Amino acid sequence: MSTIDGKVPAGPIKDKWTTYKDKVNLVNPANKRNIDIIVVGTGLAGGSAAATLAEQGYNVKAFCYQDSPRRAHSIAAQGGINAAKNYQGDGDSTYRLFYDTVKGGDYRSREANVHRLAEVSTNIIDQCVAQGVPFARDYGGLLDNRSFGGVLVSRTFYAKGQTGQQLLLGAYSAMNRQIARGKIQMFNRHEMLDLVIVDGKARGIIARNLVTGEIERHSAHAVVLGTGGYGNVFFLSTNAMGSNTTAAWKTHKRGAYFANPCYTQIHPTCIPRSGDYQSKLTLMSESLRNDGRIWVPGRKEDVEAIRSGKLKPTEIAEENRDYYLERRYPAFGNLVPRDVASRAAKERCDAGFGVNATGEAVYLDFAAAIVRYGKEQALLKGENNATDARIKELGKEIVKAKYGNLFDMYKQITADNPYQTPMMIYPAVHYTMGGLWVDYNLMTSVQGCYAIGEANFSDHGANRLGASALMQGLADGYFVLPYTIGDYLSNDIRTGKISTDTPEFAEAEENVKQRLESLVGNNGTKSVDYYHKKLGNIMWNKCGMSRNEQGLKEAIAEIAELRDDFYKNVSVPGGAYELNQELEKAGRVADFLELGELFAKDALDRNESCGGHFREESVEVGGPQDGEALRDDENYAYVSAWEYKGKPSDAVLHKEELTFNDIKLTQRSYK
Amino acid sequence: MNLTLKIWRQKSANDKGKMVDYKVAGISEHMSFLEMMDVLNEQLINSGEEPVSFDHDCREGICGSCSMFINGEAHGPVKGTTTCQLHMRSFNDGDTIYIEPFRAKAFPVIKDLVVNRSSFDRIQHSGGFISVNTSGNTQDANATPIPKHDADLAMDAAACIGCGACVATCKNSSAMLFVGAKVSQYALLPQGQVEAKERAQNMVAQMDAEGFGNCTNTGACEVECPKGISLSNIARMNREFLSGAIK
Ligand SMILES: Cc1cc2nc3c(=O)[nH]c(=O)nc-3n(C[C@H](O)[C@H](O)[C@H](O)COP(=O)(O)OP(=O)(O)OC[C@H]3O[C@@H](n4cnc5c(N)ncnc54)[C@H](O)[C@@H]3O)c2cc1C
Ligand code: SF4
Ligand code: FES
């Protein structure tokens, strides 16, 4: 084990980024034309990076596995994007956004990166408006904001319930402009399957053309990965079906350290599983917790009656309901952060109070909000003698205006009407804070290979606050990477074109081909999904919302065993050199089967509870915080950066010590 | 429930392709349509056959990947719904379901239900952007107020997911709704107005070059569009196009 250096510039935190930009080496415009950059991924991070680098004059080759850059997973983000604009005049500032994000991450992120993120956040909004992103506006024509959990100001910008879509289409439009100019060469339906390193530097990738199955060599002076998160290691998550870790994992195997793999965000408000055939889980935006009250029945007999259909939730009297968040956390109530809300739901369901057939669901109830808004509206309209029915009608209109599209989506999926009966929700895997380790320049531990967006680890510590992933992706791509990469490339202006006709490219290509051919030639008996579901089960039960030493050790052994079985018995029909969706899945699941083991190993190493990582061995005993998560700053205030050594079980831990000069570490209390 | 599926199978772009019958049993009404397809594919893999290829990713109705023509309708029988958001409760036990790809000259089939929609991307390259650099040195976002009404209309137009149902539904395979939505979004915002006319000209020219057909105002596209993109966007595009042409 050794310690590693994040290359954070010296000086006061407020000046670091400005000074860095003033001093950084630049590449002159004429030389940029001679430099090629590969950008893998076209989500908010990769899309914004590709557009900006091309605009600066570099030759960009961009890759995505979908049929168009516009379909990257970022498209699904609903809620919004943070920025310290202080348009509402409620006391927001760069410092406050910085502070909230570090605290929200439970003090496990790198201070200097987070400050930089908060600094550039305001440029993002200006940029997006200039690109034609139709953010929500008020009647005066100015931009509107909403508030999200864990903070005291209103700083979230949004475009209906489709903020990610609109921001991504903005980045896509910027890419289109550069594609038209020939500065971005776009490779749709291409999947990166290996990184090529020449003389210690990232110089290209091996990609599979997903339409023809052809294996291609692509060279460049630098490689940027904006390939998203690895939540699908759990099989069921809110991620898109194709979201995967392959690009990041192959890069890890080529020498890049993987940081904090165990930091996962499990989102409290998702639609529960309805059966074994379930293929993905759907998020219901966090904003619903502003008005919804979360509860389960207080009595077991009522739970039984509900499950057998003899009782409806609306028939349970107030005194027989357990509003457990309001009971346990009177100060924050239903608005505690995501990790706390998720664990509390699991606790009630594990105790046998889950309200659906699988026992894994709690209620999110809008009845009180409907009455509250209804009374307010009746007063405003001067209807002093409004009947209960009229009050409800008025209240429903307000709830519809605020959450209509979410209510419709819920109804479409479950066939239940949430205006009449409480929604059922349960936590689901949503986001991965861990990822490739990067320094302040966003460079991984492989020279010339960068990671941006959800694919890296840097800004969210052990728990991400709502509306901050979109901010980070665009900050990295539009405003940070285009500076930091120039510093590195300024040494490459005389290098000339990188040849793909070298032993390094040949070795990597051979490696990829062998692997694909062995997968299709395996003649096994079990489908890829069979293994993916098994892996997901192990991950969810032993590396999910709450973890302990014994479970993690079992997980490590079980995943290794499952992986062996996979290579012996998986069946992948079709050939390697044609469109073959089963083969695509097989490659991704094979990598998840390795990452999962490292994930458990990391969770085992971290014997403290922080953010989304809850270790049952590390809880407060006695006092007002009894039973709550207990962080251990003395022993664990570090980033775990794992080096690959042939097998996940042999991975070697390196530590980046986290120092906090500008923020005092405190216990997060929501009581 | 038990179902008979009649599915378009085509090995590659050059293969002729044909409808093939399959049976699936034990389908739950709570499954999504694509989960039903997962069940079929699992069944095919277990019996050593090649599964049916189809595009999909988010399964939340937002990425625009999924694209099945179900019982003669783009995205199936429910209005305002993508294939991935369609649930089996919309079908009955014993039903026969026809599943085909989105068909149009400009959307050639790649394999089974997977089609090539890159013509949509090329239309966007020809003008689907505002010419502004991503330097971040633009004016403050609140410097130009935009009437809420215009901003809301722009948002409605921007909600298009680029799925191509409008084209697949149209008897002329016209892409007017898709192009109209993009042209409108920008034409409604002050930032986009500068280039509005030129944009309409360029995008329409590219649309024609890709082999999409003419619009004869049947309105079928609006009916099948999963995102409720309104025909008024086509009218707005025509205005931009004509004023650009006269100039
Ligand atoms: C349902 C949902 C709602 C969310 N809502 C919010 C929100 O309201 N606010 C917020 O801030 N965050 C939200 N998030 C989180 C946020 O959307 C993501 O973290 C963020 O969009 C990730 O962006 P990205 O650019 O890093 O990666 P992605 O958008 O995941 O893009 C990954 C890209 O990499 C490509 N790729 C991957 N692997 C390969 C490979 N091997 N070869 C080639 N290409 C590859 C893909 O094709 C894709 O283009 C939400 C997430 C979900 C799931
Ligand atoms: S206009 Fe509607 S049907 Fe056409 S591509 Fe857009 S969302 Fe799909
Ligand atoms: S799979 Fe994304 S819209 Fe259907």
Short mmCIF file of C-alpha atoms in Angstrom, two decimals, chain A residues 123-343:
data_model
loop_
_atom_site.label_atom_id
_atom_site.label_comp_id
_atom_site.label_asym_id
_atom_site.label_seq_id
_atom_site.Cartn_x
_atom_site.Cartn_y
_atom_site.Cartn_z
CA ASN A 123 -21.33 29.19 -16.29
CA ILE A 124 -23.24 26.01 -17.04
CA ILE A 125 -26.60 27.73 -16.79
CA ASP A 126 -25.46 30.67 -18.95
CA GLN A 127 -24.07 28.25 -21.52
CA CYS A 128 -27.16 26.09 -21.67
CA VAL A 129 -29.53 29.03 -22.05
CA ALA A 130 -27.39 30.34 -24.92
CA GLN A 131 -27.71 26.91 -26.57
CA GLY A 132 -31.48 27.02 -26.40
CA VAL A 133 -32.14 24.74 -23.43
CA PRO A 134 -35.74 25.54 -22.46
CA PHE A 135 -35.43 25.77 -18.68
CA ALA A 136 -38.58 26.48 -16.68
CA ARG A 137 -39.36 30.19 -16.25
CA ASP A 138 -41.61 32.28 -14.04
CA TYR A 139 -44.25 34.72 -15.27
CA GLY A 140 -41.67 37.51 -15.41
CA GLY A 141 -39.72 35.48 -17.96
CA LEU A 142 -36.83 34.79 -15.58
CA LEU A 143 -35.47 31.36 -14.71
CA ASP A 144 -37.31 29.39 -12.04
CA ASN A 145 -35.73 27.24 -9.31
CA ARG A 146 -36.83 24.41 -7.06
CA SER A 147 -35.21 22.97 -3.96
CA PHE A 148 -33.85 19.48 -3.38
CA GLY A 149 -33.14 17.42 -0.24
CA GLY A 150 -30.30 18.15 2.16
CA VAL A 151 -29.97 21.92 1.50
CA LEU A 152 -31.52 25.18 2.68
CA VAL A 153 -31.62 27.19 -0.55
CA SER A 154 -33.44 26.98 -3.90
CA ARG A 155 -30.72 26.49 -6.50
CA THR A 156 -31.99 23.75 -8.76
CA PHE A 157 -32.75 24.66 -12.39
CA TYR A 158 -35.09 22.36 -14.27
CA ALA A 159 -36.90 21.72 -17.54
CA LYS A 160 -40.20 20.12 -16.50
CA GLY A 161 -39.39 16.55 -15.39
CA GLN A 162 -36.94 16.19 -18.28
CA THR A 163 -33.90 18.19 -17.24
CA GLY A 164 -31.39 15.55 -18.30
CA GLN A 165 -33.03 15.24 -21.68
CA GLN A 166 -32.85 18.95 -22.35
CA LEU A 167 -29.27 19.33 -21.16
CA LEU A 168 -28.19 16.34 -23.20
CA LEU A 169 -29.93 17.62 -26.30
CA GLY A 170 -28.05 20.89 -25.71
CA ALA A 171 -24.71 19.07 -25.67
CA TYR A 172 -25.83 16.97 -28.65
CA SER A 173 -26.63 20.14 -30.59
CA ALA A 174 -23.15 21.49 -29.82
CA MET A 175 -21.75 18.19 -31.08
CA ASN A 176 -23.85 18.38 -34.23
CA ARG A 177 -22.37 21.74 -35.06
CA GLN A 178 -18.88 20.22 -34.85
CA ILE A 179 -19.86 17.06 -36.70
CA ALA A 180 -21.10 19.26 -39.54
CA ARG A 181 -17.72 21.05 -39.56
CA GLY A 182 -15.93 17.72 -39.67
CA LYS A 183 -14.22 18.36 -36.34
CA ILE A 184 -15.98 15.47 -34.62
CA GLN A 185 -16.04 12.12 -36.28
CA MET A 186 -18.92 10.24 -34.69
CA PHE A 187 -18.89 6.48 -34.18
CA ASN A 188 -22.38 5.38 -33.18
CA ARG A 189 -23.09 1.76 -32.28
CA HIS A 190 -19.45 1.25 -31.35
CA GLU A 191 -18.28 -0.21 -28.06
CA MET A 192 -14.83 0.34 -26.61
CA LEU A 193 -13.43 -3.01 -25.53
CA ASP A 194 -9.85 -2.15 -24.60
CA LEU A 195 -7.44 0.69 -24.00
CA VAL A 196 -4.14 0.77 -25.86
CA ILE A 197 -1.07 2.03 -24.06
CA VAL A 198 2.14 2.85 -25.92
CA ASP A 199 5.27 3.80 -23.99
CA GLY A 200 3.27 4.31 -20.83
CA LYS A 201 0.75 6.65 -22.47
CA ALA A 202 -2.86 6.06 -23.52
CA ARG A 203 -2.73 6.18 -27.31
CA GLY A 204 -5.92 4.58 -28.49
CA ILE A 205 -8.73 2.11 -28.08
CA ILE A 206 -10.02 -1.10 -29.58
CA ALA A 207 -13.69 -0.79 -30.48
CA ARG A 208 -16.27 -3.20 -31.82
CA ASN A 209 -18.60 -2.01 -34.55
CA LEU A 210 -21.85 -3.31 -33.10
CA VAL A 211 -23.55 -3.53 -36.50
CA THR A 212 -20.93 -5.60 -38.31
CA GLY A 213 -19.07 -7.01 -35.32
CA GLU A 214 -15.82 -5.79 -36.84
CA ILE A 215 -12.96 -5.03 -34.45
CA GLU A 216 -11.38 -1.65 -35.10
CA ARG A 217 -8.20 0.14 -33.98
CA HIS A 218 -8.44 3.86 -33.23
CA SER A 219 -5.47 5.98 -32.22
CA ALA A 220 -5.18 9.41 -30.60
CA HIS A 221 -2.90 11.52 -28.45
CA ALA A 222 -5.23 11.21 -25.49
CA VAL A 223 -8.27 9.17 -24.51
CA VAL A 224 -11.20 10.56 -22.50
CA LEU A 225 -13.73 8.26 -20.86
CA GLY A 226 -17.20 9.62 -20.15
CA THR A 227 -18.76 6.20 -19.99
CA GLY A 228 -21.06 6.60 -17.00
CA GLY A 229 -21.61 4.59 -13.82
CA TYR A 230 -21.74 0.91 -12.92
CA GLY A 231 -25.04 0.66 -11.01
CA ASN A 232 -26.08 -2.24 -13.24
CA VAL A 233 -23.69 -4.50 -11.32
CA PHE A 234 -26.85 -4.93 -9.19
CA PHE A 235 -28.82 -6.11 -12.27
CA LEU A 236 -31.82 -4.06 -11.18
CA SER A 237 -31.23 -0.31 -11.03
CA THR A 238 -32.62 2.92 -12.40
CA ASN A 239 -29.86 2.96 -15.03
CA ALA A 240 -30.45 2.31 -18.71
CA MET A 241 -30.26 -1.36 -19.72
CA GLY A 242 -26.96 -0.88 -21.54
CA SER A 243 -25.17 1.15 -18.87
CA ASN A 244 -22.00 -0.73 -18.10
CA THR A 245 -18.51 -0.62 -16.67
CA THR A 246 -16.61 -2.21 -19.54
CA ALA A 247 -14.63 0.82 -20.72
CA ALA A 248 -13.69 1.81 -17.17
CA TRP A 249 -12.94 -1.75 -16.13
CA LYS A 250 -10.70 -2.49 -19.12
CA THR A 251 -8.86 0.74 -18.37
CA HIS A 252 -8.50 -0.37 -14.76
CA LYS A 253 -7.01 -3.64 -15.96
CA ARG A 254 -4.55 -1.63 -18.04
CA GLY A 255 -3.33 0.24 -14.97
CA ALA A 256 -5.85 2.87 -13.92
CA TYR A 257 -6.76 2.76 -10.25
CA PHE A 258 -10.41 2.21 -9.39
CA ALA A 259 -11.54 4.45 -6.52
CA ASN A 260 -14.15 3.77 -3.83
CA PRO A 261 -16.03 1.07 -5.75
CA CYS A 262 -18.31 0.45 -2.77
CA TYR A 263 -19.85 3.95 -2.73
CA THR A 264 -23.30 3.43 -4.24
CA GLN A 265 -26.35 5.58 -4.01
CA ILE A 266 -29.57 3.77 -3.31
CA HIS A 267 -32.45 6.10 -4.05
CA PRO A 268 -35.40 5.96 -1.67
CA THR A 269 -38.24 6.70 -4.08
CA CYS A 270 -38.49 4.13 -6.85
CA ILE A 271 -41.37 2.01 -8.02
CA PRO A 272 -41.09 -1.40 -6.27
CA ARG A 273 -40.32 -4.62 -8.04
CA SER A 274 -43.42 -6.47 -9.20
CA GLY A 275 -41.96 -9.88 -10.10
CA ASP A 276 -38.95 -11.97 -11.17
CA TYR A 277 -39.22 -10.91 -14.79
CA GLN A 278 -38.49 -7.31 -13.79
CA SER A 279 -35.77 -5.84 -16.01
CA LYS A 280 -35.25 -2.41 -14.52
CA LEU A 281 -36.54 -0.07 -11.84
CA THR A 282 -38.08 3.33 -12.41
CA LEU A 283 -37.22 6.35 -10.34
CA MET A 284 -39.87 8.67 -8.95
CA SER A 285 -38.19 12.06 -8.52
CA GLU A 286 -36.98 13.07 -5.08
CA SER A 287 -39.04 16.23 -5.38
CA LEU A 288 -42.08 14.12 -4.40
CA ARG A 289 -40.83 14.01 -0.84
CA ASN A 290 -41.55 17.72 -0.51
CA ASP A 291 -45.26 16.88 -0.31
CA GLY A 292 -45.56 13.14 0.17
CA ARG A 293 -45.60 11.55 3.64
CA ILE A 294 -43.95 8.17 3.99
CA TRP A 295 -45.55 5.52 6.18
CA VAL A 296 -46.28 1.84 6.86
CA PRO A 297 -49.01 0.38 9.09
CA GLY A 298 -48.11 0.33 12.77
CA ARG A 299 -49.84 -3.03 13.36
CA LYS A 300 -48.93 -6.37 11.86
CA GLU A 301 -52.57 -7.41 11.46
CA ASP A 302 -53.14 -4.44 9.18
CA VAL A 303 -50.09 -5.40 7.10
CA GLU A 304 -51.54 -8.90 6.66
CA ALA A 305 -54.93 -7.52 5.71
CA ILE A 306 -53.40 -5.19 3.15
CA ARG A 307 -51.30 -7.91 1.58
CA SER A 308 -54.26 -10.21 1.24
CA GLY A 309 -56.35 -7.41 -0.25
CA LYS A 310 -58.86 -7.28 2.62
CA LEU A 311 -57.93 -3.73 3.56
CA LYS A 312 -57.08 -0.62 1.59
CA PRO A 313 -54.41 1.79 2.82
CA THR A 314 -56.95 4.61 2.85
CA GLU A 315 -59.00 2.62 5.37
CA ILE A 316 -56.26 2.58 8.00
CA ALA A 317 -56.88 5.11 10.74
CA GLU A 318 -54.35 7.84 11.39
CA GLU A 319 -53.38 6.45 14.80
CA ASN A 320 -52.55 3.06 13.28
CA ARG A 321 -50.05 4.47 10.79
CA ASP A 322 -46.34 4.72 11.45
CA TYR A 323 -44.86 7.81 9.76
CA TYR A 324 -41.45 6.41 10.60
CA LEU A 325 -39.29 9.18 9.13
CA GLU A 326 -41.23 11.85 10.98
CA ARG A 327 -41.03 9.69 14.12
CA ARG A 328 -37.27 9.02 13.91
CA TYR A 329 -36.10 12.33 12.44
CA PRO A 330 -38.43 15.04 13.70
CA ALA A 331 -36.19 17.86 12.45
CA PHE A 332 -35.95 16.80 8.79
CA GLY A 333 -38.87 14.37 8.63
CA ASN A 334 -39.56 13.16 5.11
CA LEU A 335 -36.72 15.28 3.75
CA VAL A 336 -33.76 13.44 5.25
CA PRO A 337 -31.00 12.68 2.71
CA ARG A 338 -31.35 9.75 0.35
CA ASP A 339 -29.14 7.28 2.23
CA VAL A 340 -31.00 7.84 5.52
CA ALA A 341 -34.45 7.55 3.93
CA SER A 342 -33.48 4.35 2.11
CA ARG A 343 -32.13 2.59 5.19
#
